[in-house]
Coordinates of N, CA and C and ligand atoms in Angstrom, one line a residue:
M143 N 118.9 108.8 120.4 CA 117.7 107.6 120.4 C 116.8 108.3 119.9
A144 N 116.0 107.7 119.2 CA 115.0 108.3 118.0 C 113.8 108.6 119.5
T145 N 112.7 109.6 118.6 CA 111.7 110.3 119.3 C 110.3 109.7 118.6
I146 N 110.0 109.2 119.8 CA 108.3 108.8 119.1 C 106.9 109.9 119.5
L147 N 106.4 109.5 118.5 CA 105.0 110.2 118.9 C 103.8 109.1 118.9
I148 N 103.2 109.4 120.0 CA 102.2 108.1 120.1 C 100.6 108.8 119.9
V149 N 100.1 108.8 119.1 CA 98.5 108.9 119.0 C 97.6 108.1 119.9
E150 N 97.1 108.4 120.6 CA 96.5 107.3 121.1 C 95.2 108.1 122.6
D151 N 94.0 107.3 122.1 CA 93.0 108.1 122.7 C 92.6 107.2 124.1
N152 N 93.4 105.6 124.2 CA 92.9 105.1 125.4 C 93.8 105.2 126.4
V153 N 94.0 105.9 127.5 CA 94.6 105.6 128.5 C 96.0 104.2 129.0
T154 N 94.9 103.7 128.8 CA 95.8 101.9 129.1 C 96.6 101.9 128.4
N155 N 96.3 102.0 126.9 CA 97.1 101.6 125.9 C 98.5 102.5 125.4
M156 N 98.1 103.9 126.4 CA 98.9 104.6 126.0 C 100.4 104.7 126.8
K157 N 99.6 104.3 128.1 CA 101.0 103.9 129.3 C 101.1 102.8 129.1
L158 N 101.0 102.1 128.2 CA 101.5 100.6 128.0 C 102.5 101.2 126.9
S159 N 102.1 101.5 125.7 CA 103.3 101.9 124.6 C 104.0 102.8 125.4
T160 N 103.8 104.2 125.5 CA 104.7 104.4 126.4 C 105.8 103.6 127.2
F161 N 105.4 103.1 128.6 CA 106.2 102.0 128.8 C 106.9 101.2 128.3
L162 N 106.6 100.3 127.1 CA 107.8 99.7 126.5 C 108.7 100.7 125.6
L163 N 108.0 101.1 124.8 CA 109.2 102.4 124.4 C 110.4 103.2 125.1
E164 N 109.7 103.4 126.4 CA 110.6 104.5 127.4 C 112.0 102.9 127.9
S165 N 111.5 101.9 128.3 CA 111.8 100.5 129.0 C 113.4 100.7 127.5
A166 N 112.9 100.5 126.0 CA 113.8 100.4 125.2 C 114.8 101.7 124.4
D167 N 114.8 102.7 125.9 CA 115.5 103.8 125.3 C 115.1 104.7 124.7
Y168 N 113.7 104.7 124.0 CA 113.2 106.1 122.9 C 112.6 107.2 123.4
T169 N 112.6 108.1 123.4 CA 111.7 109.5 123.9 C 110.7 109.2 123.3
V170 N 109.7 109.4 124.0 CA 108.3 109.1 123.6 C 107.5 110.8 124.2
I171 N 106.5 111.0 122.7 CA 105.5 112.2 123.2 C 104.6 111.9 122.8
A172 N 103.5 112.2 123.3 CA 102.0 111.8 123.4 C 101.3 112.6 123.0
A173 N 100.2 112.7 122.3 CA 99.0 113.0 122.1 C 97.6 112.7 121.9
V174 N 96.8 112.7 122.6 CA 95.1 112.4 123.2 C 94.2 112.2 121.9
N175 N 94.9 113.1 120.7 CA 93.5 113.2 120.0 C 94.4 113.6 118.6
A176 N 94.1 113.3 117.2 CA 94.4 113.7 115.7 C 94.9 115.3 115.6
E177 N 94.0 116.2 116.4 CA 94.7 117.4 116.1 C 95.5 117.5 116.6
L178 N 95.8 117.4 118.0 CA 97.3 117.2 118.8 C 98.4 117.0 118.0
G179 N 98.1 115.6 117.4 CA 99.6 114.6 117.2 C 99.8 115.5 116.1
L180 N 98.7 116.1 115.1 CA 99.4 116.6 114.2 C 99.8 118.0 114.4
A181 N 100.0 118.6 115.3 CA 100.3 120.1 116.2 C 101.8 119.8 116.5
M182 N 101.6 118.2 117.1 CA 103.1 118.1 117.5 C 104.3 117.1 116.7
A183 N 103.5 116.4 115.4 CA 103.9 116.0 114.6 C 105.1 117.4 114.0
R184 N 104.4 118.4 113.6 CA 105.1 119.7 112.6 C 105.9 120.0 113.7
E185 N 105.7 120.2 114.6 CA 106.5 120.8 115.4 C 107.6 119.9 116.0
S186 N 107.7 119.1 116.6 CA 108.8 117.9 117.1 C 109.3 117.4 116.0
R187 N 109.0 117.0 114.7 CA 109.6 116.0 113.7 C 110.1 114.9 114.5
P188 N 109.1 114.0 115.1 CA 109.2 112.7 115.8 C 110.0 112.0 114.3
D189 N 110.9 110.7 114.7 CA 111.1 110.0 114.0 C 110.9 108.8 113.6
L190 N 109.4 108.6 114.0 CA 108.4 107.2 114.3 C 107.1 107.9 114.6
I191 N 106.1 107.7 114.1 CA 104.3 107.9 114.3 C 103.7 107.0 114.9
L192 N 103.2 106.9 116.2 CA 102.5 105.4 116.5 C 101.3 105.8 116.2
M193 N 99.8 105.7 115.6 CA 98.8 106.5 115.1 C 98.0 105.0 115.4
D194 N 96.7 105.5 116.6 CA 96.1 104.8 116.8 C 94.8 105.2 115.7
I195 N 93.5 104.3 114.9 CA 93.0 104.4 114.1 C 91.7 104.9 114.6
Q196 N 91.1 104.5 115.9 CA 90.1 105.1 116.0 C 90.7 106.0 117.3
L197 N 90.0 107.3 116.6 CA 90.3 108.3 117.6 C 89.0 109.4 117.8
P198 N 88.9 110.2 119.0 CA 87.3 110.8 118.5 C 87.5 112.5 118.0
G199 N 86.9 112.6 117.2 CA 87.0 113.6 115.8 C 87.6 113.2 114.6
M200 N 88.5 113.6 114.1 CA 89.2 113.1 113.3 C 90.0 111.9 113.6
D201 N 89.5 110.6 112.8 CA 90.1 109.2 112.9 C 91.5 109.2 112.7
G202 N 92.7 108.5 112.7 CA 93.7 108.0 113.0 C 94.5 107.9 111.1
L203 N 93.6 107.4 110.5 CA 93.8 107.5 109.1 C 93.4 109.0 108.7
Q204 N 92.6 109.4 108.8 CA 92.5 111.0 108.6 C 93.9 111.7 108.3
A205 N 94.2 111.1 110.0 CA 95.1 111.8 110.3 C 96.4 111.7 109.5
T206 N 96.7 110.6 108.9 CA 97.9 110.1 108.2 C 97.9 110.8 106.9
G207 N 96.3 110.7 106.5 CA 96.2 111.3 105.3 C 96.8 113.1 105.6
V208 N 96.5 113.7 106.2 CA 96.9 115.1 106.4 C 98.7 115.3 106.6
L209 N 99.0 114.3 107.3 CA 100.8 114.1 107.0 C 101.5 113.8 106.1
K210 N 100.6 113.2 105.4 CA 101.1 112.3 104.1 C 101.4 113.5 102.9
A211 N 99.9 114.3 103.2 CA 100.1 115.2 102.4 C 101.1 116.7 102.5
D212 N 101.5 116.4 103.7 CA 102.4 118.0 104.1 C 103.7 117.3 103.6
P213 N 104.4 118.4 102.7 CA 105.8 118.2 102.9 C 106.8 118.1 104.0
E214 N 106.3 118.7 104.9 CA 106.9 119.0 106.3 C 107.1 117.4 107.3
T215 N 106.3 116.8 106.8 CA 106.0 115.7 107.8 C 105.5 114.4 106.9
R216 N 106.0 114.6 105.5 CA 105.6 113.1 104.9 C 106.5 112.5 105.0
D217 N 108.1 112.5 105.7 CA 108.8 111.2 105.6 C 108.8 110.6 106.7
I218 N 108.2 111.3 107.5 CA 107.7 111.1 108.8 C 107.2 109.4 109.0
P219 N 107.8 108.2 109.1 CA 106.8 106.9 108.7 C 106.0 107.1 110.1
V220 N 104.8 106.4 109.3 CA 103.5 106.2 110.0 C 103.0 104.9 110.4
I221 N 103.1 104.4 111.9 CA 102.7 103.0 111.8 C 101.4 102.9 112.5
A222 N 99.9 102.0 111.9 CA 98.8 102.4 112.6 C 98.6 101.2 113.6
L223 N 98.3 101.2 115.0 CA 98.1 100.8 116.2 C 96.5 100.4 115.7
T224 N 95.8 99.3 115.6 CA 94.8 98.9 115.3 C 93.9 97.8 116.0
A225 N 93.2 97.6 116.4 CA 92.3 96.6 117.1 C 91.8 95.9 115.8
L226 N 91.5 96.5 114.5 CA 90.7 95.8 113.6 C 91.5 94.8 113.2
A227 N 91.0 93.7 112.5 CA 91.7 92.8 112.0 C 90.8 92.7 111.1
M228 N 89.8 92.7 110.3 CA 88.8 92.1 109.4 C 89.4 92.3 108.0
K229 N 89.2 91.6 107.1 CA 89.8 91.7 105.6 C 89.1 92.9 105.0
G230 N 90.5 93.5 104.5 CA 90.4 94.7 103.6 C 90.9 96.1 104.4
D231 N 90.8 95.4 106.0 CA 91.5 96.6 106.8 C 92.6 97.1 106.2
E232 N 93.8 95.9 105.9 CA 95.1 96.2 105.9 C 94.9 97.0 104.4
E233 N 94.7 97.2 103.4 CA 94.4 97.8 102.0 C 93.7 99.3 102.6
R234 N 92.8 99.6 103.3 CA 92.5 100.4 104.1 C 93.6 101.4 104.7
I235 N 94.2 100.9 105.5 CA 95.2 101.3 106.2 C 96.7 101.3 105.1
L236 N 96.6 100.9 104.9 CA 97.9 101.2 103.4 C 97.8 102.5 102.4
A237 N 96.3 102.2 102.1 CA 95.4 103.3 101.3 C 95.6 104.8 101.8
A238 N 95.6 104.7 103.1 CA 95.5 106.0 103.7 C 96.9 106.5 104.1
G239 N 97.8 105.9 103.4 CA 99.2 106.1 103.6 C 100.3 106.2 104.7
C240 N 99.6 104.8 105.7 CA 100.3 104.5 106.8 C 101.4 103.5 106.1
D241 N 102.4 103.5 106.9 CA 103.8 102.7 106.4 C 103.7 100.9 106.7
G242 N 102.7 101.1 107.9 CA 102.8 99.4 108.4 C 101.4 99.7 109.5
Y243 N 101.4 98.6 110.1 CA 100.7 98.3 111.3 C 100.9 97.5 112.2
I244 N 100.5 97.5 113.4 CA 100.5 96.8 114.2 C 99.3 96.4 115.1
A245 N 98.8 95.0 115.2 CA 97.3 94.7 115.5 C 97.3 95.0 117.5
K246 N 96.4 95.7 118.3 CA 96.4 95.4 119.2 C 95.8 94.5 119.9
P247 N 95.5 93.6 120.7 CA 96.4 94.1 121.7 C 97.8 93.7 121.5
L248 N 99.2 94.6 122.0 CA 100.4 94.1 121.2 C 101.1 93.3 122.3
D249 N 101.6 92.6 121.5 CA 102.5 91.6 121.8 C 103.7 92.3 122.2
Y250 N 104.2 92.3 123.0 CA 105.5 93.4 123.7 C 106.6 93.2 122.4
K251 N 107.4 92.0 122.2 CA 108.2 91.7 121.6 C 107.9 92.3 120.5
E252 N 107.0 91.6 119.9 CA 106.6 91.9 118.3 C 106.9 93.7 118.1
F253 N 106.3 94.5 119.1 CA 105.8 95.8 118.8 C 107.2 96.2 119.0
L254 N 108.1 96.2 119.6 CA 109.2 96.8 120.1 C 110.1 96.2 118.8
R255 N 110.1 95.1 118.3 CA 110.5 94.7 116.7 C 110.0 95.4 115.6
R256 N 109.1 95.4 115.5 CA 108.6 96.4 114.1 C 108.8 97.6 114.0
V257 N 108.9 98.3 115.7 CA 109.4 99.9 115.7 C 111.2 99.7 115.7
A258 N 110.9 98.8 116.1 CA 112.9 98.6 115.5 C 113.5 99.1 114.0
A259 N 112.6 98.0 113.5 CA 112.8 97.9 112.1 C 112.2 98.8 111.3
K260 N 111.1 99.0 111.8 CA 110.6 100.7 110.6 C 111.7 101.7 110.6
L261 N 112.2 102.1 112.3 CA 113.3 103.1 112.4 C 114.5 102.8 111.7
A262 N 114.9 101.4 111.8 CA 116.1 101.5 110.9 C 116.1 101.4 109.3
E263 N 114.9 101.3 108.6 CA 114.5 101.6 107.4 C 114.4 102.7 106.8
A264 N 113.7 103.8 107.7 CA 113.7 105.3 107.8 C 114.6 106.1 107.2
P265 N 114.1 107.0 106.5 CA 115.4 107.8 105.7 C 115.7 108.7 106.7
G266 N 117.3 108.8 107.0 CA 117.3 109.5 108.1 C 117.8 109.3 109.1
T267 N 117.3 108.6 109.3 CA 117.8 107.2 110.6 C 118.9 107.7 111.5
V268 N 118.6 107.6 112.5 CA 119.3 108.3 113.4 C 120.4 107.6 113.9
A269 N 120.5 106.1 113.3 CA 121.5 104.8 114.2 C 122.4 105.6 114.1
G270 N 123.2 105.4 115.2 CA 124.7 105.8 115.3 C 125.0 106.8 115.5
S271 N 123.9 107.9 116.1 CA 124.3 109.4 116.0 C 124.5 109.4 117.4
P272 N 125.4 110.3 117.4 CA 126.1 110.6 119.2 C 124.9 110.8 120.2
E273 N 123.5 111.4 119.7 CA 122.5 111.4 120.2 C 122.4 109.6 121.3
Ligands
LIG425 MN1 91.1 104.6 120.2

């Protein structure tokens, strides 16, 4: 089953996302800031990264830019998690290199549907693997 890295500084959001994903049998690894998230992405090579935009220090868009500039990590799809919903935000998120975004608060079913859809289209997807 796929491994998903969540980069999220809000404890409640982290708990909720982790619970939903683990309930759907994904393996979850968690980082509370961008710097830790970048280190875990390089080390663990997750199948998907869920990236909060508003983080202390380096924000999620900057972190995505770093991931997408690194040949080691640029093929890992990144979905932004954002409370932003203003005009222009989508363009800003996609321009930063994110492969999509999901608005918070999370709609549980939609969240899991979007995660599954992104994993299914990712190169090197593990669908059907003995794992
Ligand atoms: Mn945040």
